Coordinates of N, CA, C and O and ligand atoms in Angstrom, one line a residue:
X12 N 72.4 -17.1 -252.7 CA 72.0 -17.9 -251.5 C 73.3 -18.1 -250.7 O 74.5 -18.1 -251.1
X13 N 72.9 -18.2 -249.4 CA 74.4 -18.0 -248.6 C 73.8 -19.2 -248.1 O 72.7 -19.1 -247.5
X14 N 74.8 -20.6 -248.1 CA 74.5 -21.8 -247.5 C 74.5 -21.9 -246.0 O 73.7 -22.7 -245.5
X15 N 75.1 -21.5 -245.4 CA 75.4 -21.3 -243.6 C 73.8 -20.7 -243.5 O 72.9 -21.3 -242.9
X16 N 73.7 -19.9 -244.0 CA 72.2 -19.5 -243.3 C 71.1 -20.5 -243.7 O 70.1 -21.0 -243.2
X17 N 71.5 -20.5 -244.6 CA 70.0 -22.1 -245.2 C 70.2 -22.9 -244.3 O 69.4 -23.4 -243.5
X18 N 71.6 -23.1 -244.3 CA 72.1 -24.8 -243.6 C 71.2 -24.1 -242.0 O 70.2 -24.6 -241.8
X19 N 71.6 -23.1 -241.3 CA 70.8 -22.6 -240.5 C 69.5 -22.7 -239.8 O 69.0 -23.1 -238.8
X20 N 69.0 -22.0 -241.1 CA 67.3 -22.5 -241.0 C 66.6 -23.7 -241.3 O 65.4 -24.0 -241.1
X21 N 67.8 -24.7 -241.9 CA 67.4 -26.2 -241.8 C 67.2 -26.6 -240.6 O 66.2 -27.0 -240.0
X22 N 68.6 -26.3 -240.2 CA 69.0 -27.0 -238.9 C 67.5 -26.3 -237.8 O 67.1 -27.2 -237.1
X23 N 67.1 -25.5 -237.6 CA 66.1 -24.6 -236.6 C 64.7 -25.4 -237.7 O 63.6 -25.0 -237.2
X24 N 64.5 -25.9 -238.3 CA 63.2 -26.4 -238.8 C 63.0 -27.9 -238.6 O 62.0 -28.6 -238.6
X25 N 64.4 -28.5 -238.3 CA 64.8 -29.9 -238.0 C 64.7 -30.1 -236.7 O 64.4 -31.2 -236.2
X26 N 65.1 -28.8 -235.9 CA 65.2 -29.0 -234.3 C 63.2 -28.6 -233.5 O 63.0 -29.0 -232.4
X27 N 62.3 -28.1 -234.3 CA 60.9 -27.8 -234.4 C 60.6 -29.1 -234.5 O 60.3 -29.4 -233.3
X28 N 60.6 -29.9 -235.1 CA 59.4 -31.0 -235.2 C 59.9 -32.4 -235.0 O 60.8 -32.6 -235.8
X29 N 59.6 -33.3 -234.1 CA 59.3 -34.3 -233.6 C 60.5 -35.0 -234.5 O 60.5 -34.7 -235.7
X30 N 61.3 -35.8 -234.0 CA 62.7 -36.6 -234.6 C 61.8 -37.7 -236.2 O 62.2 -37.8 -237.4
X31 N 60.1 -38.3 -235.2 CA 59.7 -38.9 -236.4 C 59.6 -38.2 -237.5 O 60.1 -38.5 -238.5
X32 N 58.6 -37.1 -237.4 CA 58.6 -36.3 -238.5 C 59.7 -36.2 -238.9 O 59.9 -37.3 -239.3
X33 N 60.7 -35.5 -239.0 CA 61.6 -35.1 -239.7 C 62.1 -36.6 -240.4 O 62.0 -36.7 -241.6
X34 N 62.6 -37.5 -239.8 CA 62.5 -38.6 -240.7 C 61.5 -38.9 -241.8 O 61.9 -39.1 -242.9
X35 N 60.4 -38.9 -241.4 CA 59.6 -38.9 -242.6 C 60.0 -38.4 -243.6 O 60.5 -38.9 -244.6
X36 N 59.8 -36.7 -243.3 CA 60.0 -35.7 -245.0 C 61.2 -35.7 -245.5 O 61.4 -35.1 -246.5
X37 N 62.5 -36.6 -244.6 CA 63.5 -36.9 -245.5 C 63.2 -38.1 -246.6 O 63.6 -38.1 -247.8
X38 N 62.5 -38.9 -245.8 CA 62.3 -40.2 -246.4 C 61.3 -39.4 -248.1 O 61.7 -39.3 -249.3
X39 N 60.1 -39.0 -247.4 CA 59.5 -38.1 -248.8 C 60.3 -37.2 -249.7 O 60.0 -36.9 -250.8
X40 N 60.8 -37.0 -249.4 CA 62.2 -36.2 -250.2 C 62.8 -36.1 -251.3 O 63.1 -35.1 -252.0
X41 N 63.1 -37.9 -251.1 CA 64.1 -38.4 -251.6 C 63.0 -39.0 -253.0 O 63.4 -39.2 -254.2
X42 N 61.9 -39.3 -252.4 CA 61.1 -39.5 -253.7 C 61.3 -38.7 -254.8 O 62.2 -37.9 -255.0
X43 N 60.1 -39.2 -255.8 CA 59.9 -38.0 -256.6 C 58.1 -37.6 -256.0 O 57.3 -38.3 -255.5
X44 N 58.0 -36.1 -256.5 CA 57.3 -35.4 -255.8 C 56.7 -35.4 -254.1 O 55.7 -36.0 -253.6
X45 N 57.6 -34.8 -253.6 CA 57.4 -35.1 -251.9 C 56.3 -33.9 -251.8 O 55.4 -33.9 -250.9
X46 N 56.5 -33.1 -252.8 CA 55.0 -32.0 -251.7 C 53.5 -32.9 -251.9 O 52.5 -32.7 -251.2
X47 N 53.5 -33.7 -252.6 CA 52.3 -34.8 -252.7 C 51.8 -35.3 -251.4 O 50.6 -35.6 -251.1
X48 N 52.7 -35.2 -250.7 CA 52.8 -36.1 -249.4 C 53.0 -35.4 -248.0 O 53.4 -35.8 -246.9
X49 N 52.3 -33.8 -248.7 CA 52.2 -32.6 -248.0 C 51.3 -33.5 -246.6 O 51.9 -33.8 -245.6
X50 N 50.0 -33.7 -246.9 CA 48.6 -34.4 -246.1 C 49.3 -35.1 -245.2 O 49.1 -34.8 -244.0
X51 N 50.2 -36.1 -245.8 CA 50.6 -37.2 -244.7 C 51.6 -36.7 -243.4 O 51.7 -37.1 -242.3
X52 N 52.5 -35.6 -244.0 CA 53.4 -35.0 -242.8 C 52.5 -34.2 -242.1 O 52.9 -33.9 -241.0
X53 N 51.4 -33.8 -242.5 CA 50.7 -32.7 -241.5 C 49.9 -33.9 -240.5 O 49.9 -33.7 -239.2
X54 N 49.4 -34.9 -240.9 CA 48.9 -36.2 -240.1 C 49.9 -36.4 -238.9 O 49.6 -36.0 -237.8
X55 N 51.3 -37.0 -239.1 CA 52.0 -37.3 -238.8 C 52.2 -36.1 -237.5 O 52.1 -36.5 -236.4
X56 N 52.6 -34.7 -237.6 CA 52.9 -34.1 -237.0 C 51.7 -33.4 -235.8 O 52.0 -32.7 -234.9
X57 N 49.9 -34.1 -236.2 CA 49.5 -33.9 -235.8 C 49.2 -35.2 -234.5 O 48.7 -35.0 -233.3
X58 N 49.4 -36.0 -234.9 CA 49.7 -37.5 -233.9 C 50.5 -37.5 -233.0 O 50.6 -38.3 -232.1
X59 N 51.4 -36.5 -233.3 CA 52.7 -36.7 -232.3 C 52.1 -35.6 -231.8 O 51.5 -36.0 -230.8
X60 N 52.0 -34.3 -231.8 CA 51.9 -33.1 -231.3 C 50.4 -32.6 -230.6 O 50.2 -31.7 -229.7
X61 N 49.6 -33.5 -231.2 CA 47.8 -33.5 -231.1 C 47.5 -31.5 -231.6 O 46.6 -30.7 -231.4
X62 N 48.2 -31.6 -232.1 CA 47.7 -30.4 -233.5 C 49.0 -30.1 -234.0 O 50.0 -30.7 -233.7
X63 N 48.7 -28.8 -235.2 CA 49.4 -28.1 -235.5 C 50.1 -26.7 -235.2 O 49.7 -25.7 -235.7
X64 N 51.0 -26.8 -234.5 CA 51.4 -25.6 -234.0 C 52.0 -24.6 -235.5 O 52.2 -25.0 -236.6
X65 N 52.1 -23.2 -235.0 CA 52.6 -22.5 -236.5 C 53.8 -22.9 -236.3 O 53.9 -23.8 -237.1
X66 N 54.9 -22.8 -235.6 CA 56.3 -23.1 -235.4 C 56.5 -24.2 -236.8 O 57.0 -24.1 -237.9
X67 N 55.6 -25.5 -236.2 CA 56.0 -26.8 -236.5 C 55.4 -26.9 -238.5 O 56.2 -27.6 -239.2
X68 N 54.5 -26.5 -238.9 CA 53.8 -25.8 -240.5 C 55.0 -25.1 -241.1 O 55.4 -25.6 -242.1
X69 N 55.7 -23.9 -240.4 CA 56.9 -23.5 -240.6 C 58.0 -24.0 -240.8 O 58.7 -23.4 -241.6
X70 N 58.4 -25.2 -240.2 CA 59.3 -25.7 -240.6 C 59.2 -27.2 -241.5 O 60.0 -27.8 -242.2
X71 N 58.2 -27.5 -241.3 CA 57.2 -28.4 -242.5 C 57.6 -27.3 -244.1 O 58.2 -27.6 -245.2
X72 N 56.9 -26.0 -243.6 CA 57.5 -25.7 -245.1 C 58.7 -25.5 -245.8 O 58.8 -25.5 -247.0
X73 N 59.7 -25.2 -245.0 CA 61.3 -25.2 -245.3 C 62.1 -26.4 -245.4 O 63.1 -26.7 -246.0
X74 N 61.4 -27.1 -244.6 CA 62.1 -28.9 -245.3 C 61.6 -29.8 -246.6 O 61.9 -31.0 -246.9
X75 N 60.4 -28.8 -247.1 CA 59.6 -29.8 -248.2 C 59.8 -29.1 -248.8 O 59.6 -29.5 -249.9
X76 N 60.4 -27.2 -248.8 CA 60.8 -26.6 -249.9 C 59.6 -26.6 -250.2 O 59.4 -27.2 -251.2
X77 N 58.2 -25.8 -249.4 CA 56.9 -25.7 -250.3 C 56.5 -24.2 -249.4 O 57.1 -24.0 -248.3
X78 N 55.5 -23.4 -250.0 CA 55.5 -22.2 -249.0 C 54.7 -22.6 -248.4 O 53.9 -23.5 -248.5
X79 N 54.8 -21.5 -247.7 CA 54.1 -21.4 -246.0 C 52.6 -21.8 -246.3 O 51.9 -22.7 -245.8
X80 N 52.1 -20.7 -247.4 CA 50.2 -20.8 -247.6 C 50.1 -21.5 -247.9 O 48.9 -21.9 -247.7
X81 N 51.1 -22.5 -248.6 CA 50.4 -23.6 -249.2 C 50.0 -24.8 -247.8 O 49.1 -25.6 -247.7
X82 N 51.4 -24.6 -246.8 CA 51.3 -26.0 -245.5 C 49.7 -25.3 -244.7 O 48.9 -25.9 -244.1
X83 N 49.6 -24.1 -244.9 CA 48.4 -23.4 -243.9 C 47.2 -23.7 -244.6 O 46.3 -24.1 -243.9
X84 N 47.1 -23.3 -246.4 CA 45.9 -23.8 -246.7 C 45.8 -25.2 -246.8 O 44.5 -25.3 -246.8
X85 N 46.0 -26.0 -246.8 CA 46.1 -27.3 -247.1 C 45.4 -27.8 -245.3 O 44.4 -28.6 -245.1
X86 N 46.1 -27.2 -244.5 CA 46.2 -28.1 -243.1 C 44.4 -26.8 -242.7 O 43.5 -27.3 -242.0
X87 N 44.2 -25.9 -242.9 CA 43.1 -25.2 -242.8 C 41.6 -26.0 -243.3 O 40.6 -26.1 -242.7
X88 N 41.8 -26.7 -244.7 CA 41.2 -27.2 -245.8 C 40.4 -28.6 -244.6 O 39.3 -28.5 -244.1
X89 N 40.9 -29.3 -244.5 CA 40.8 -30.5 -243.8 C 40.1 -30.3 -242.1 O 40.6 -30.1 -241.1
X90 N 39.1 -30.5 -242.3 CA 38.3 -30.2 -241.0 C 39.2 -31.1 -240.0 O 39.1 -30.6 -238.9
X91 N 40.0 -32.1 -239.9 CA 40.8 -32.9 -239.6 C 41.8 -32.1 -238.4 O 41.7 -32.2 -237.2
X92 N 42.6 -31.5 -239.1 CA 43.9 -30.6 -238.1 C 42.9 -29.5 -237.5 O 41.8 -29.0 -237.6
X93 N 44.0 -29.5 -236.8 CA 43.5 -28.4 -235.6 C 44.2 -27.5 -235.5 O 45.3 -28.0 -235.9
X94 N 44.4 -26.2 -235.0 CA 45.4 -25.3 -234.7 C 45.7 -24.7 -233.4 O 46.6 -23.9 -233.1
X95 N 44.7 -25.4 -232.5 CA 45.1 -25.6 -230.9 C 44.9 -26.3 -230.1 O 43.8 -26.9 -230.1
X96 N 45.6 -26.7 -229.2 CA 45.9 -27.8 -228.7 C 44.7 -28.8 -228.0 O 44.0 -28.1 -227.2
X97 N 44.2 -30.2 -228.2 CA 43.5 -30.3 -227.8 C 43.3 -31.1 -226.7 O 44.2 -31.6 -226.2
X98 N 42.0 -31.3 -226.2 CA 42.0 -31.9 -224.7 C 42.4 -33.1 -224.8 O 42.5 -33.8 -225.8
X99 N 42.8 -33.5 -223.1 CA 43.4 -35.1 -222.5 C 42.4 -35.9 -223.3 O 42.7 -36.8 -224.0
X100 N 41.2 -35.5 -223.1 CA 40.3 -36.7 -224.0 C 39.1 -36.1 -225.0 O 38.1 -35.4 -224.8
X101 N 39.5 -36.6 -226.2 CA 38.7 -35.7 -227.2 C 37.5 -36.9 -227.3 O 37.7 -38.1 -227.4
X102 N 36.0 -36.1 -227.1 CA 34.8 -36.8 -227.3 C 33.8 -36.5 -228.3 O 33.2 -35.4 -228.4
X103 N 33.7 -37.8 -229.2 CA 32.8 -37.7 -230.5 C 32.0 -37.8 -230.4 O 31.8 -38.9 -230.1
X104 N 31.2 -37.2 -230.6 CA 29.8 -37.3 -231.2 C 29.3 -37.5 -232.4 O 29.1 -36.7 -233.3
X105 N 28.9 -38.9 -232.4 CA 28.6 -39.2 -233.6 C 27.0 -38.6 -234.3 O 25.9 -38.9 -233.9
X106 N 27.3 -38.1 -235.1 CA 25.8 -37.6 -235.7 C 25.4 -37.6 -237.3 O 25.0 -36.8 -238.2
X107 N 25.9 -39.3 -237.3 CA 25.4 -39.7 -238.5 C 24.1 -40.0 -238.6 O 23.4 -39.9 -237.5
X108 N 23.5 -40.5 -239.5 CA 21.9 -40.5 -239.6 C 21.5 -41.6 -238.5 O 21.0 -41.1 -237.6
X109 N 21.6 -42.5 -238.5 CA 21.4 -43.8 -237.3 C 21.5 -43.0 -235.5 O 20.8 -43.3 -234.5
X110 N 22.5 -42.0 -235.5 CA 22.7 -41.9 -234.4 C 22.0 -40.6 -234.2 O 21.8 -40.1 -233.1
X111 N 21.8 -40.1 -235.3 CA 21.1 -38.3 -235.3 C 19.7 -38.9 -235.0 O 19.1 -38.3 -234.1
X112 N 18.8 -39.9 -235.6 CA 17.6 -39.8 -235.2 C 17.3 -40.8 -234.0 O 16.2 -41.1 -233.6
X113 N 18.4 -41.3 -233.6 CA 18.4 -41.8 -231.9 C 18.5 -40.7 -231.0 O 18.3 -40.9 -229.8
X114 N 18.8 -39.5 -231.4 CA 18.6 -38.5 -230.2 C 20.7 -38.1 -229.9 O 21.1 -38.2 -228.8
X115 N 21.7 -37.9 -231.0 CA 22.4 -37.0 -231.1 C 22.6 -35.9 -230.6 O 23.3 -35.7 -229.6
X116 N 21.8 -35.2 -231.1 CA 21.5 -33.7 -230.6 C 21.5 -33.0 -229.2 O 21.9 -31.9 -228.9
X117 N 20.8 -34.1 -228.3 CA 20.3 -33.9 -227.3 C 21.7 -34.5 -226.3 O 21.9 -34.0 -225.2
X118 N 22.7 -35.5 -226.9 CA 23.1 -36.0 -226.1 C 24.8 -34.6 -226.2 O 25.5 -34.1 -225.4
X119 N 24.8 -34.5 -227.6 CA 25.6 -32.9 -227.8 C 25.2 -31.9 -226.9 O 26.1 -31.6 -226.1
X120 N 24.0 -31.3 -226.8 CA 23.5 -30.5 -225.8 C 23.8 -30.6 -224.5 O 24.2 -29.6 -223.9
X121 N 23.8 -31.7 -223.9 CA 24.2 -32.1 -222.3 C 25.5 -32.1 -222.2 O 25.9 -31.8 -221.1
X122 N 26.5 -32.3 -223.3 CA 28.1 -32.2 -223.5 C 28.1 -31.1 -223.1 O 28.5 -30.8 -221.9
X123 N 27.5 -29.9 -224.0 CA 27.8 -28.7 -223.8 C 27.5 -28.0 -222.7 O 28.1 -27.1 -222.4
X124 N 26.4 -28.4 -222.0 CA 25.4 -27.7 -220.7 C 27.0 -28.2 -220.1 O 28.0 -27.6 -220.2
X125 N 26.9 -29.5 -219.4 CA 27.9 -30.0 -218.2 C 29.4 -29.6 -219.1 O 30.2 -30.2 -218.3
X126 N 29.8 -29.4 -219.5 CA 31.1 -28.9 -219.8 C 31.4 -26.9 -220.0 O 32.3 -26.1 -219.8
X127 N 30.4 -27.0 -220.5 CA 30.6 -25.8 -220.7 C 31.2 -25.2 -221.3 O 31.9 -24.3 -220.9
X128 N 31.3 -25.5 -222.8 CA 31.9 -25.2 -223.9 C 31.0 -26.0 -225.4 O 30.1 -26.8 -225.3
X129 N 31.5 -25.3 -226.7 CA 30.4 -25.8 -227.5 C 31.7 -26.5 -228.6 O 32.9 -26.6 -228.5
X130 N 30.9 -27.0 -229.7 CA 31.5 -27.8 -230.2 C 33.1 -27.3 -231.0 O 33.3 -26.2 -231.4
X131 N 33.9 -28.2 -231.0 CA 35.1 -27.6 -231.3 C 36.0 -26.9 -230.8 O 37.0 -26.6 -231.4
X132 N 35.3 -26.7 -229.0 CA 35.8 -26.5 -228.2 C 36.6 -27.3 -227.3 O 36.4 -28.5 -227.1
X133 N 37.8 -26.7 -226.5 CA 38.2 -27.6 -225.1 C 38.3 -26.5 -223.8 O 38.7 -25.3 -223.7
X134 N 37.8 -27.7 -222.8 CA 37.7 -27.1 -221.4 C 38.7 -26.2 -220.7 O 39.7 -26.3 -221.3
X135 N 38.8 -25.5 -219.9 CA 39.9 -24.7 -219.7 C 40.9 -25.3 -218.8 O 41.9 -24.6 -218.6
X136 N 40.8 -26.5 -218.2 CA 41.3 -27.4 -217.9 C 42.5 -28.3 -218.4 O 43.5 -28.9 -217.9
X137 N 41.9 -28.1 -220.0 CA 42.5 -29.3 -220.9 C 42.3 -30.5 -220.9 O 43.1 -31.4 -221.3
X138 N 40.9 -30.6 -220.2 CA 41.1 -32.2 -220.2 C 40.3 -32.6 -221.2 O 40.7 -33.7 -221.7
X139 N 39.0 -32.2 -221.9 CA 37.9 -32.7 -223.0 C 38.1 -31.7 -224.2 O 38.6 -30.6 -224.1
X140 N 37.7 -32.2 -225.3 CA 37.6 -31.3 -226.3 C 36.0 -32.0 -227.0 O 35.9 -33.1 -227.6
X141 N 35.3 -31.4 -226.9 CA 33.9 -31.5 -227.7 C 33.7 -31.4 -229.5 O 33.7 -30.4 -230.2
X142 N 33.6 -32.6 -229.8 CA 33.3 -32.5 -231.3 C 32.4 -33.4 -231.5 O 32.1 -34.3 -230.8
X143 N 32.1 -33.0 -232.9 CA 30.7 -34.0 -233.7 C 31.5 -34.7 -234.6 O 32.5 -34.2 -235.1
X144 N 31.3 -35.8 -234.9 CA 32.1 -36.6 -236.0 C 30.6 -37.5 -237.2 O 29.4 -37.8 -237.1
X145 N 31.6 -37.6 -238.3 CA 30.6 -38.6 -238.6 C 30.3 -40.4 -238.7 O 30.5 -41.1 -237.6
X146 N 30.1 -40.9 -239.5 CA 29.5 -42.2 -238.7 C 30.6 -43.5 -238.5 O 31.3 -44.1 -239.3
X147 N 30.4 -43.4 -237.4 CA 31.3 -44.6 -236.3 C 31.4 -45.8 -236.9 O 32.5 -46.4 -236.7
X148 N 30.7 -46.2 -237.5 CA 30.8 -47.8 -238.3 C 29.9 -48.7 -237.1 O 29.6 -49.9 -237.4
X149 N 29.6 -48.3 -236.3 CA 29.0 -48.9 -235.1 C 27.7 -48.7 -235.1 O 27.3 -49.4 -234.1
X150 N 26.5 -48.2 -235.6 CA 25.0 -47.8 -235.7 C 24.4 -48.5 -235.5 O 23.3 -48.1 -235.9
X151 N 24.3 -49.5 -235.0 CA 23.3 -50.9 -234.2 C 23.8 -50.6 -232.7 O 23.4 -51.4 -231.9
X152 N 24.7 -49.4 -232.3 CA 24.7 -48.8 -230.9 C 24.3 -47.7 -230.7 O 24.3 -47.1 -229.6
X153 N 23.9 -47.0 -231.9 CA 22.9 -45.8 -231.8 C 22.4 -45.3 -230.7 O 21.6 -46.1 -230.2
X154 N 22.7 -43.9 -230.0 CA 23.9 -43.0 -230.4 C 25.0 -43.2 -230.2 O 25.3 -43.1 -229.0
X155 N 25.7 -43.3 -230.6 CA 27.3 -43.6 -229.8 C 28.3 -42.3 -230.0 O 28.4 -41.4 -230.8
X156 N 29.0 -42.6 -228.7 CA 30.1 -41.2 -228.9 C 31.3 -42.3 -228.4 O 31.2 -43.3 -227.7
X157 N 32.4 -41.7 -228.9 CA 33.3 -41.9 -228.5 C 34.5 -41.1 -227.6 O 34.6 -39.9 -227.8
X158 N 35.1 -41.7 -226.9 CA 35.7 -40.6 -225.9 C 37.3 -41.6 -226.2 O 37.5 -42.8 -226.3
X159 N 38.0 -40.5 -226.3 CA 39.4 -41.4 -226.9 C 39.4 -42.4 -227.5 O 39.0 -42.3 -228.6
X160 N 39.8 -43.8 -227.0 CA 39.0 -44.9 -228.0 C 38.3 -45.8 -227.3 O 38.4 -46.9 -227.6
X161 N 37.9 -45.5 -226.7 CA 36.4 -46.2 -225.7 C 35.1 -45.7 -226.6 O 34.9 -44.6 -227.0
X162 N 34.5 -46.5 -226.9 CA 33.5 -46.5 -227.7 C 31.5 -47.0 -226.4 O 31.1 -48.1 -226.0
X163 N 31.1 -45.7 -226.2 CA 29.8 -45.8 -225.4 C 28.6 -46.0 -226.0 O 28.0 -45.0 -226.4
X164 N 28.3 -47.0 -226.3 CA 26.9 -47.2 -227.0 C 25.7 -46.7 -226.4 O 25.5 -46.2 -225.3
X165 N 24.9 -46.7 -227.3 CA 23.3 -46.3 -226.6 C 23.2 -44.7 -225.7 O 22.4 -44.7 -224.8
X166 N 23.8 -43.8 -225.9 CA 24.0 -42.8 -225.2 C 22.7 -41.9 -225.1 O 22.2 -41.5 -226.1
X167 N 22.4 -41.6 -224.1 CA 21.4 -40.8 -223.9 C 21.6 -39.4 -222.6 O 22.2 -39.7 -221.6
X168 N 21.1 -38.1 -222.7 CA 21.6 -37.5 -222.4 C 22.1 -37.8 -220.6 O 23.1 -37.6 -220.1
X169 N 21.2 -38.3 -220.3 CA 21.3 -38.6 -218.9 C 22.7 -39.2 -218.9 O 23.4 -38.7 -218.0
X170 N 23.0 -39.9 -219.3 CA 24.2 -40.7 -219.2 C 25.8 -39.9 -219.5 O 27.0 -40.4 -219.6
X171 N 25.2 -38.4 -219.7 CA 26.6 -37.8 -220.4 C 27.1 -37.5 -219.2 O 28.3 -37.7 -219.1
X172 N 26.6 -36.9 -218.0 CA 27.2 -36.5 -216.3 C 28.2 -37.5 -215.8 O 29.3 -37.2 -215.6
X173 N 27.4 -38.9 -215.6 CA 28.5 -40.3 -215.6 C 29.4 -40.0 -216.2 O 30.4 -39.7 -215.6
X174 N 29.4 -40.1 -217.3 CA 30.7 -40.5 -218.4 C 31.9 -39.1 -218.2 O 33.1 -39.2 -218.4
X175 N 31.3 -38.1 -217.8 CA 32.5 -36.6 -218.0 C 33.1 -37.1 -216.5 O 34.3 -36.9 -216.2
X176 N 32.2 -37.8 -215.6 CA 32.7 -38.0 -214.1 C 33.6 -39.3 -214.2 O 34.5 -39.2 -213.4
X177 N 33.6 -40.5 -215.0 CA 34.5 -41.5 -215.4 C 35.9 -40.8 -216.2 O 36.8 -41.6 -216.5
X178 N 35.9 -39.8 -216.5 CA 37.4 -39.9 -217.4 C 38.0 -38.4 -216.4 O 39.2 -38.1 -216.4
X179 N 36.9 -37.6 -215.6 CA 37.9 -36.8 -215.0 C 38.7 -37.6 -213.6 O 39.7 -37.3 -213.0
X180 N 37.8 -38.8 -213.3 CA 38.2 -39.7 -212.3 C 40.2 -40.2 -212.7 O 41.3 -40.2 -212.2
X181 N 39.6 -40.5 -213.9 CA 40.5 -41.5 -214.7 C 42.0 -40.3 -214.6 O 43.2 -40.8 -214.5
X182 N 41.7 -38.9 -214.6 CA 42.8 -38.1 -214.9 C 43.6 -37.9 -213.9 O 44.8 -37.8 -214.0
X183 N 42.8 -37.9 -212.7 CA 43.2 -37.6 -211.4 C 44.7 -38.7 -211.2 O 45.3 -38.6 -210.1
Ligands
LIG27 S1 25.6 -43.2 -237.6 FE1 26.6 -43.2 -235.7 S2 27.7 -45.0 -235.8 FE2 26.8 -45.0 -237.7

C-alpha cells in the first residue's frame, strides 16, 4: 500500500460528498461496526443531494472501507434512493387501500396525462417527479397525495390540473 495515494483517494472521496456526510461516516467509523450504518449514510447523502449520484456511492465506499456492490446493491435494494436526480417537487400518490378504492388510480392517470410522464418519472423541466407511495397515515382524507409536504386531501382527478398549476406558479 502506498499511503500518499490512499491518503489521495481519501482526500478526492472526502471532497465528493456533502461536509455533513462526511462527518457522519467519521463519526460511524469510529464505532464498532460502521458498515451497519451503511442505510443511514445513503439516507443522509440522499437528503442533502435529493439522490444518489455514482461519484458520491463511490466515495461512500472508500471511507467506510466497504465495496462498491455492496453501496450499489444495498442503495438499488430500497425502493427509497433514487439514482437520478429528482424534481423541484416530488408528488405522492398515495395508493393504499383507503385511498385506492377512493379512486387513486384515476387521480395517478391525470398526473400522468397533464404531465406527461409516468410513475417514477420527472418532467423535463425538473420541476415534478411522479410517484405512488404507500399509506399517508391520513385515510379519513381519502385520496390524498402529497406534493412536498403539503398534504391535498380528497383528490379527484379533476383537481390534479389546479394543483400542477399551484406549484408551477409557486416556481416561477
Ligand atoms: S391509505 Fe392513503 S392515507 Fe392511508
Amino acid at each position: 500500500m502506498i499511503p500518499a495515494v490512499n491518503d489521495k483517494v481519501l482526500e478526492n472521496a472526502r471532497a465528493a460528498l456533502p461536509a455533513s456526510v462526511v462527518e457522519f461516516i467519521d463519526k460511524v467509523n469510529q464505532g464498532e461496526r460502521p458498515s451497519s450504518h451503511l442505510i443511514a449514510v445513503l439516507h443522509k447523502v440522499q437528503e442533502e443531494l435529493g439522490f444518489l449520484p455514482r461519484e458520491s456511492m463511490d466515495a461512500v465506499a472508500q471511507l467506510m472501507q466497504v465495496p462498491t456492490a455492496k453501496v450499489t446493491g444495498v442503495a438499488s435494494f430500497y425502493h427509497h434512493f433514487s439514482f437520478v436526480p429528482k424534481g423541484k417537487y416530488i408528488i405522492s400518490v398515495c395508493t393504499g387501500t383507503a385511498c385506492y378504492v377512493k379512486g387513486a388510480e384515476e387521480v395517478i392517470d391525470k398526473f400522468k396525462e397533464e404531465l406527461g410522464i409516468n410513475l417514477g418519472e420527472t418532467t423535463a423541466d425538473g420541476l415534478f417527479t411522479l410517484e405512488d407511495t404507500r399509506c399517508l397515515g391520513a385515510c379519513a382524507l381519502a385520496p390524498v397525495v402529497k406534493v412536498g409536504d403539503d398534504i391535498h386531501a380528497s383528490m379527484t382527478a379533476d383537481k390534479v390540473p389546479g394543483i400542477i398549476e399551484r406549484y408551477m406558479n409557486l416556481a416561477d
